[in-house]
Structures are given as structure tokens and as C-alpha cells.
Coordinates of C-alpha atoms in Angstrom, one line a residue:
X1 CA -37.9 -89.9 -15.2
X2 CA -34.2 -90.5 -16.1
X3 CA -34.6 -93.5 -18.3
X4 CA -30.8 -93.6 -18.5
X5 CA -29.8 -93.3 -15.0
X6 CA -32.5 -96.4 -13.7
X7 CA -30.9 -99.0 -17.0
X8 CA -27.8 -98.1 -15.4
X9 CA -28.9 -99.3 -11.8
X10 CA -30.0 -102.6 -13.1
X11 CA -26.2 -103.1 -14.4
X12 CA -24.8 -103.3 -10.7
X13 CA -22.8 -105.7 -9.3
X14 CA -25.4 -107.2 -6.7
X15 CA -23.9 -110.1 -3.9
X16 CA -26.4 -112.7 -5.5
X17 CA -24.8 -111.7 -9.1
X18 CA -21.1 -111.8 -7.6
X19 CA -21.8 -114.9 -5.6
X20 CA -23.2 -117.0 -8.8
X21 CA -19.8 -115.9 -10.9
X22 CA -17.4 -117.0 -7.9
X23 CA -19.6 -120.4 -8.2
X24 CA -19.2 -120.7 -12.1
X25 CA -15.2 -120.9 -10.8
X26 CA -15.9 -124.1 -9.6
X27 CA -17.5 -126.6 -12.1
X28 CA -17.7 -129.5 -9.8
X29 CA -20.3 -127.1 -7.4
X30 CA -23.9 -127.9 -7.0
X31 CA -24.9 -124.0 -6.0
X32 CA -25.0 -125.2 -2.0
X33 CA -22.8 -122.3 -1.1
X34 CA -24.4 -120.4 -2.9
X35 CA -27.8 -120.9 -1.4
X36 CA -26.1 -120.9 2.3
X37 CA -25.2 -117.1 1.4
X38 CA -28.4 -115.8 0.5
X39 CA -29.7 -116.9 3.4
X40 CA -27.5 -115.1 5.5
X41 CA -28.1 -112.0 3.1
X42 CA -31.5 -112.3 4.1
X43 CA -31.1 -112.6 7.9
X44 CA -28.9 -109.3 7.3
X45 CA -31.7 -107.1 5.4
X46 CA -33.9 -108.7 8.1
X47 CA -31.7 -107.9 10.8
X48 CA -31.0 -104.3 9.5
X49 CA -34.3 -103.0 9.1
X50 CA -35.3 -104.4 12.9
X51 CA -32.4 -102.1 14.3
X52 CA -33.4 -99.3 12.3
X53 CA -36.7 -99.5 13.8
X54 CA -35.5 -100.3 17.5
X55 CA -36.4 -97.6 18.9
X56 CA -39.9 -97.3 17.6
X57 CA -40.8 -100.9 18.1
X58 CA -39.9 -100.5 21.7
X59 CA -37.6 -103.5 20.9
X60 CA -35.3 -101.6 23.0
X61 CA -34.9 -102.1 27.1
X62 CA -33.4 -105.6 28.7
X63 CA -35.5 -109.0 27.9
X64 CA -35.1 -109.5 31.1
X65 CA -32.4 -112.4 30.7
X66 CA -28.5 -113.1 30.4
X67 CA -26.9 -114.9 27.9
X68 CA -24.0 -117.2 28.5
X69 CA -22.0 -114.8 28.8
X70 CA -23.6 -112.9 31.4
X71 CA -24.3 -109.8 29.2
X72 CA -28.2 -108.7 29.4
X73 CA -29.5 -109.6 26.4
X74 CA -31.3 -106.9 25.1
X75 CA -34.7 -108.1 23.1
X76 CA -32.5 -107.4 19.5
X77 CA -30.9 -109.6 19.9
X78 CA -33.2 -112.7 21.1
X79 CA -35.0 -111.2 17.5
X80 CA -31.7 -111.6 15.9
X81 CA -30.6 -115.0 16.8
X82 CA -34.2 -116.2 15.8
X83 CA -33.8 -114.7 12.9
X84 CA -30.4 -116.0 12.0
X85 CA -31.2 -119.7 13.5
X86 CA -34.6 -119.7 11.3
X87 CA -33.2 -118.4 8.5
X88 CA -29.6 -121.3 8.5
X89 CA -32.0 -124.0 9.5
X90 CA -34.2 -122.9 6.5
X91 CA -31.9 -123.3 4.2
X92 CA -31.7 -126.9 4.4
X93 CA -27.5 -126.6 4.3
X94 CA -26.3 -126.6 7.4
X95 CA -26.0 -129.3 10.0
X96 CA -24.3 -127.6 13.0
X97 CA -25.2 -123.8 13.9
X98 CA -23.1 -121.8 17.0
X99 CA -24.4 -118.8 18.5
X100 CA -23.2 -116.6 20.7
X101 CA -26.6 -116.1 22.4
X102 CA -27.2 -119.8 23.2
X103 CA -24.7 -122.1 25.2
X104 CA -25.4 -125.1 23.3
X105 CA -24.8 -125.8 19.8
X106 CA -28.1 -126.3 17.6
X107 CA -27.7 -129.6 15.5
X108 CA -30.3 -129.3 12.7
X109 CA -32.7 -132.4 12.4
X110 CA -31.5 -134.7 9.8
X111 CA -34.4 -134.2 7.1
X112 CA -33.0 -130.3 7.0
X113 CA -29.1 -130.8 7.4
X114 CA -27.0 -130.4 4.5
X115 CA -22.3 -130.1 4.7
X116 CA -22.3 -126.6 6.1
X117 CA -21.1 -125.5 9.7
X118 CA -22.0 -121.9 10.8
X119 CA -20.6 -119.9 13.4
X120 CA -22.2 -116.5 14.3
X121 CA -22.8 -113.4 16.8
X122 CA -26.0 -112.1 15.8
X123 CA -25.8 -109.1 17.0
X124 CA -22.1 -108.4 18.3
X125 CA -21.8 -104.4 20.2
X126 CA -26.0 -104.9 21.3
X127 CA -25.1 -102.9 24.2
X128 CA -24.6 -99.7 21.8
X129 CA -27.6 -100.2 20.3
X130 CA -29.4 -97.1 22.8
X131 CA -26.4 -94.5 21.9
X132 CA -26.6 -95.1 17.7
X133 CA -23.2 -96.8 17.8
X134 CA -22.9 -99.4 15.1
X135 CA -23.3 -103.0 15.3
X136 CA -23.5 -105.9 13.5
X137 CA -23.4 -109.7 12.3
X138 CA -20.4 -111.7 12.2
X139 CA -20.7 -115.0 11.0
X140 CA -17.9 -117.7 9.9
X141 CA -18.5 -121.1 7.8
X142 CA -16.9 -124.8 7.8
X143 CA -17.9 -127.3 5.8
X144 CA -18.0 -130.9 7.4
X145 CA -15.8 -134.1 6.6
X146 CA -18.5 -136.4 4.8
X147 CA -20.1 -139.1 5.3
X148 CA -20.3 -139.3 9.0
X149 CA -22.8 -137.6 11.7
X150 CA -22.1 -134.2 12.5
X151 CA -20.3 -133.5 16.1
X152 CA -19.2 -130.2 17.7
X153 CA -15.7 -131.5 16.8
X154 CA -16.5 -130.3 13.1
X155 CA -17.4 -127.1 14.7
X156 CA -14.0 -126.7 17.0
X157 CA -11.3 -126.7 14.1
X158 CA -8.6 -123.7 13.5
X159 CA -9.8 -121.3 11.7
X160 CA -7.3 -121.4 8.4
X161 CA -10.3 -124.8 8.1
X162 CA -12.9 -121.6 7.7
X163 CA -14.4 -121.5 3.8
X164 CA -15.7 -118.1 4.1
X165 CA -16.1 -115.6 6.9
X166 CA -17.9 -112.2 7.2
X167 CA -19.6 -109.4 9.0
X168 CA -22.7 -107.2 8.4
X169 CA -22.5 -103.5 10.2
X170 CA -25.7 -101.9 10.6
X171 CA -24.5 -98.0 11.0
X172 CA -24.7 -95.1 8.8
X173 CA -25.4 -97.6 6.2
X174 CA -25.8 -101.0 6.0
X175 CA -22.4 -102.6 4.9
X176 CA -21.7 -107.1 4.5
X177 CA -18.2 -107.4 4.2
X178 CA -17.9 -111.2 2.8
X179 CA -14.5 -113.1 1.8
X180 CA -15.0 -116.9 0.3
X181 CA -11.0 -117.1 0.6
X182 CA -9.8 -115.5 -2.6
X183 CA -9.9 -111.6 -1.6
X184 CA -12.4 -109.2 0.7
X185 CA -15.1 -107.8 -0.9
X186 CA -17.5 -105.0 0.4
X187 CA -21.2 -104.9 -0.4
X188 CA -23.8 -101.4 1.2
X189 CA -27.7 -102.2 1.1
X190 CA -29.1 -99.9 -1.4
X191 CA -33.1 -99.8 0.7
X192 CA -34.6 -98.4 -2.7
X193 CA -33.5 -101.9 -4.4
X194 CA -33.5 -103.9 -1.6
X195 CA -30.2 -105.4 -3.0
X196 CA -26.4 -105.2 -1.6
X197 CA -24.4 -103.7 -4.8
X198 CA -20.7 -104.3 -4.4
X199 CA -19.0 -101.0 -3.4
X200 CA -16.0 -101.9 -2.1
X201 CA -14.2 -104.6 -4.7
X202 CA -10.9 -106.3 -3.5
X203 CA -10.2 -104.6 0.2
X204 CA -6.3 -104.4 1.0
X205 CA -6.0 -102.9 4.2
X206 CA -2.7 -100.5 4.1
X207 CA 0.5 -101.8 5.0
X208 CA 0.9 -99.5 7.6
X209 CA -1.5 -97.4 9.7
X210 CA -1.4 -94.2 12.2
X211 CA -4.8 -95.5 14.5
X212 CA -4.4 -97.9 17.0
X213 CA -7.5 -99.2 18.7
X214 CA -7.7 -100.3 22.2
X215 CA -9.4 -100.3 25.6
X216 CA -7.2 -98.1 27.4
X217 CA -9.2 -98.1 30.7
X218 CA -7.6 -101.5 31.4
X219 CA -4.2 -100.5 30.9
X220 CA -3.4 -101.2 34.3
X221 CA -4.1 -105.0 33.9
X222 CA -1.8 -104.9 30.6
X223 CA 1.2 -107.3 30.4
X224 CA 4.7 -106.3 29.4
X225 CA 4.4 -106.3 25.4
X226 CA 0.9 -104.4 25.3
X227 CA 1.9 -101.4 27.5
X228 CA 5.2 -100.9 25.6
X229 CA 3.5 -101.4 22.3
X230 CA 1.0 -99.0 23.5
X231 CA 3.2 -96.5 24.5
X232 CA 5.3 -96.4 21.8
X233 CA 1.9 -95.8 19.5
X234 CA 2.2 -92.3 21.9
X235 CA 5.6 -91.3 21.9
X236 CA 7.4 -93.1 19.1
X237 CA 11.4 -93.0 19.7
X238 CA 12.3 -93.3 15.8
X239 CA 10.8 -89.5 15.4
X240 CA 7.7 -90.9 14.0
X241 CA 4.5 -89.0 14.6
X242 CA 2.2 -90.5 17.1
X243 CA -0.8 -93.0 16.3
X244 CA -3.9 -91.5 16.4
X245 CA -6.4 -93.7 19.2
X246 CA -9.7 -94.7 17.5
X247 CA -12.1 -97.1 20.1
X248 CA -15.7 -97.7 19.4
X249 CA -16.1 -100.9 21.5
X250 CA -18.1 -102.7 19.1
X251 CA -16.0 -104.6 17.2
X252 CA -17.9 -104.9 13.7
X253 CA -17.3 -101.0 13.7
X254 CA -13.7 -100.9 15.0
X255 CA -12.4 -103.6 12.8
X256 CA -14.3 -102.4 10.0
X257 CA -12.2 -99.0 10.1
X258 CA -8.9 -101.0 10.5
X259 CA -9.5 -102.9 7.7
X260 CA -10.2 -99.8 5.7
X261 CA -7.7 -97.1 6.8
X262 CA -4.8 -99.4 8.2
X263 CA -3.6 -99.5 11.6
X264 CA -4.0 -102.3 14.3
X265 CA -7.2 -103.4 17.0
X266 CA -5.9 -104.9 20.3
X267 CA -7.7 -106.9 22.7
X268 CA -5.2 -108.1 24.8
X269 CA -5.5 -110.6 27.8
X270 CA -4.7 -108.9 31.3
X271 CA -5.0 -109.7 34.7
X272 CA -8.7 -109.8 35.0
X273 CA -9.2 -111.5 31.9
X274 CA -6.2 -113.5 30.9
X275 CA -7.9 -115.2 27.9
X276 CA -9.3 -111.7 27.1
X277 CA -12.7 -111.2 26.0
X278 CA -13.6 -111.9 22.6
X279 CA -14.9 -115.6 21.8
X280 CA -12.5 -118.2 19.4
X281 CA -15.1 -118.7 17.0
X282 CA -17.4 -116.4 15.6
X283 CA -15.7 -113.3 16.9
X284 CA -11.9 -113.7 16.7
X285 CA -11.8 -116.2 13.7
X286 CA -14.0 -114.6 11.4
X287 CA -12.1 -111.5 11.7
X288 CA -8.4 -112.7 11.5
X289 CA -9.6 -114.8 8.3
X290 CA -10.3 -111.1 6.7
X291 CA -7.4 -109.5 7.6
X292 CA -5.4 -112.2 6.3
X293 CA -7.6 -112.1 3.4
X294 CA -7.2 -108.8 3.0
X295 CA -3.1 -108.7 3.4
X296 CA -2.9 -108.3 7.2
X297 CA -2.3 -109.9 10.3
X298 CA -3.9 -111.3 13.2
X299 CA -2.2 -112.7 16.5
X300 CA -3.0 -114.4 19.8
X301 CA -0.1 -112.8 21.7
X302 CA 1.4 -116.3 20.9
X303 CA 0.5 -117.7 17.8
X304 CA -1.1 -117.3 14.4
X305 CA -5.0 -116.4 15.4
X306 CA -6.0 -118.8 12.4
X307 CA -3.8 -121.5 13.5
X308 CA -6.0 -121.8 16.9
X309 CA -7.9 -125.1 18.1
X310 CA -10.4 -124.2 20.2
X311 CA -11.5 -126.2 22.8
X312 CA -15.0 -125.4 23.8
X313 CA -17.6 -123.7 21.1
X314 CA -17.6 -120.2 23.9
X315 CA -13.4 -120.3 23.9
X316 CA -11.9 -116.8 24.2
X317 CA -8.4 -115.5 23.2
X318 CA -6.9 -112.5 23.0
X319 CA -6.6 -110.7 19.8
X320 CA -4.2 -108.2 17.8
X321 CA -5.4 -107.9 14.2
X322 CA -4.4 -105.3 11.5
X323 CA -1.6 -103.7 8.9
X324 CA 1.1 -106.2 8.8
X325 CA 3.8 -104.2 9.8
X326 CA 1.9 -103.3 12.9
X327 CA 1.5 -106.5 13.9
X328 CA 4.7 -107.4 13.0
X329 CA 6.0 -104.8 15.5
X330 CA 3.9 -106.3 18.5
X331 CA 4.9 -109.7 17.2
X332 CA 8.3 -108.7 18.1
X333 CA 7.4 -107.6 21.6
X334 CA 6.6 -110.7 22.3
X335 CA 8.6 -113.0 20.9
X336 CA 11.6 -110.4 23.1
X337 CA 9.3 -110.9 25.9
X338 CA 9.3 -114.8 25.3
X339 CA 13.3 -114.9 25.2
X340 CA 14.1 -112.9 28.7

């Protein structure tokens, strides 16, 4: 037994470890936060070993239902939003939870409610789960005003509001990418420890990337700014090599790779779905508040994607998020677009 090697494993930088010395940054807090976040670390772990074993625990196969959103919900993730819901409620630190699985807000019974709102697709890319494609957790926190009952207008504020934001991809390994507002910080479940170690410290996505990441089986639906931005990721005129196209379709996966190697993830309204597809709050927020976190962008096709109200807790927007200077360049588009 190398006696060495295992003192050296208990010397790593776990979440719980990293979370307590952001908290010692703020004297004034009472470890609330703190206790929020390693509930949702447990829902993860939870979460991740259930997927790992889909296919044995013939988990897999339709539940038979649709959510609100019309997508057959496949039984991981009915497991999943249980296991989130249970595992917020539990906490006794939250007072409003949104899911995308139910079409009603959950308002936790006052003996269990504490300041925290959170937002969260427990299983976003579900529909991958038969091919092995990854998918994950994206979750996004507010904290309420005091001192008055909780109503879903503490839930529908912008998202430059959010405290923290993050997403858990199941895939190759298990990954929780977490930002409390000072900096992105990636975290892989080691299963021998049962602990997420910090393994990616300080995430700056690139200034500028060669992937761009898009559905282009709707291009036909595109409007003006999309296709030309599109097309000039395929034949540059400045004597630029081409972008590289990278699409997954689940977005944990694809905006996990943008945020690492650079580049830019488009889902742009179009004529079939002018509001796009992704949902306001616990898709489109969470992500844009890491990017920005990380030093990039993320746009609605008119407007800063953090400086959104939504309307309704299901709201959809459309969505370019990545490098700065690639958005910049679409930004452009439109705002040229915008002046004819």
C-alpha cells in the first residue's frame, strides 16, 4: 500500500472544503449557503449513480407521461426531480423551488422554508439518455427580499439577481461546474472517495474559438443575422480558416465544451419557434451567468441574456452564449440588422 500516495488524496481540494473557505469570505454569514450547496451536491452523486445504472434498473423506456413541455418524460427523470425536490425541501433553505418537470412552482411549507430560491432542470438532454450522450443538472439560485411571504415574483427576476448558478454533466465522468459570482470553478466525482475534488480552478473560456454549435437542420427557419453569421463560420471572407461545427443537442454537454475550448452555442428563434426553445430560467440564465463568469458573453438576439425579466416561470428565449469576440460579432449582426 502506497502510504504516500493515499495522505496525498486526503489533501484535495473537495467542493465542501472550497465552499466553507468562500463562506469564511463573508463574516456576516450563518453557513445557509453553504448548507443549500451540499444538498444539491448530494442530489448530483444521487443523480449520477441512477444514470449510471439506467440501463440495468430498467429505469429506461417512457413513464408513460409528458411534461409541460410536451417531451415524454422518460422515468429518470420523474427519479430526478424527486430527488432534487426532496433533497431542496430537506434542506430547510429554500422557500420557492422551479422545475422544469412540473408546471407549477413548489412553495415549501413554512416550518421548512428558509431565504433561498431554486431554479433547476433535473435532468436537461433525458432524451439522450438511450444513446450514452451526456446529460445533466442545471440549477440557478436567488435569494428572497426579507421579511415578507414568498411569491413567484421572487422567482421571475433577471438573472444578473442570480447568487450562484451551475450544472452537473453526467458523461465520461461526473463533472459540477459551480460559480457563486466571483469566478467558475470545475469539480469531477472521484466514485473511490465519493467526493468532488476541484479539477478545474478559475475557468476562462478563450477569447476566441474555431467551434460553433448549432442546430443546423432548422436553418431554413433562421432569420437574417443567424444565417449570415452561420455562414460566415463556413466560408470566412477575411481569409480566416473555417469554424469547426460541434452539436451534441444536450446542452450541459454542448455548453460545457464552449466554455472550455472557446467558440460560441446558438439557439436562435426561427419561424417555428420564434421564442426559441430553451426555458428563461433554469436553462438560459444559469448558463449566461457562467459565461459571463467565466469572461464571455451571452445574448438574446436583443439584449443582455442576464438582463432578461421573465414573465412566466416556463418563459423561453433564444440564446447565443460563448467567447466574447464571437458574440460580439453576432451582436453586430443584429444590431446592422436592427438599423436597415
Amino acid at each position: 500500500m502506497d502510504h504516500a500516495a493515499d495522505a496525498h488524496r486526503t489533501d484535495l481540494m473537495t467542493i465542501t472544503r472550497f465552499v466553507l473557505n468562500e463562506q469564511t469570505k463573508h463574516p456576516e454569514s450563518r453557513g445557509d449557503f453553504s448548507i443549500l450547496l451540499s444538498h444539491i451536491v448530494l442530489g448530483c452523486k444521487f443523480v449520477c449513480t441512477a444514470v449510471n445504472k439506467a440501463g440495468l434498473a430498467k429505469l429506461l423506456g417512457l413513464a408513460g407521461e409528458t411534461n409541460v413541455q410536451g417531451e415524454d418524460q422518460k422515468k429518470l427523470d420523474v427519479l430526478s426531480n424527486e430527488v432534487f425536490i426532496k433533497a431542496l425541501v430537506s434542506s430547510g433553505r429554500t422557500c420557492i423551488l422551479v422545475s422544469e418537470e412540473d408546471e407549477e412552482a413548489t412553495f415549501v411549507e413554512p416550518a421548512n422554508r428558509g431565504k433561498y430560491c431554486v431554479v433547476f432542470d433535473p435532468l436537461d438532454g433525458s432524451s439522450n439518455i438511450d444513446c450514452g450522450v451526456s446529460i445533466g443538472t442545471i440549477f440557478g439560485i436567488y435569494m428572497i427580499k426579507d421579511g415578507h411571504e414568498p411569491t413567484l415574483d421572487d422567482v421571475l427576476q433577471p438573472g444578473m439577481n442570480m447568487l450562484a448558478a451551475g450544472y452537473c454533466m453526467y458523461g465520461s465522468s461526473c463533472t459540477l461546474v459551480l460559480s457563486t459570482g466571483s469566478g467558475v470553478n470545475g469539480f469531477t466525482l472521484d466514485p473511490s472517495l465519493g467526493e468532488f475534488i476541484l479539477t478545474h480552478p478559475d475557468i476562462k473560456i478563450p477569447k476566441k474559438g474555431k467551434i460553433y454549435s448549432v442546430n443546423e437542420g432548422n436553418a431554413k427557419n433562421w432569420d437574417g443575422p443567424t444565417s449570415k453569421y452561420v455562414q460566415s463560420c463556413k466560408y470566412p471572407t477575411d481569409g480566416s480558416s473555417p469554424k469547426s461545427l460541434r452539436y451534441i443537442g444536450s446542452m450541459v454537454a454542448d455548453v460545457h465544451r464552449t466554455l472550455l475550448y472557446g467558440g460560441i452555442f446558438l439557439y436562435p428563434g426561427d419561424k417555428k419557434s420564434p421564442n426559441g426553445k430553451l426555458r428563461v430560467l433554469y436553462e438560459v440564465f444559469p448558463m449566461s451567468f457562467l459565461m459571463e463568469q467565466a469572461g464571455g458573453q451571452a445574448f438574446t438576439g436583443k439584449q443582455r441574456a442576464l438582463d432578461l425579466v421573465p414573465e412566466k416561470i416556463h418563459e423561453r428565449s433564444p440564446i447565443f452564449l460563448g467567447s466574447y469576440d464571437d458574440v460580439e460579432e453576432i451582436k453586430k449582426l443584429y444590431a446592422a440588422e436592427e438599423q436597415n
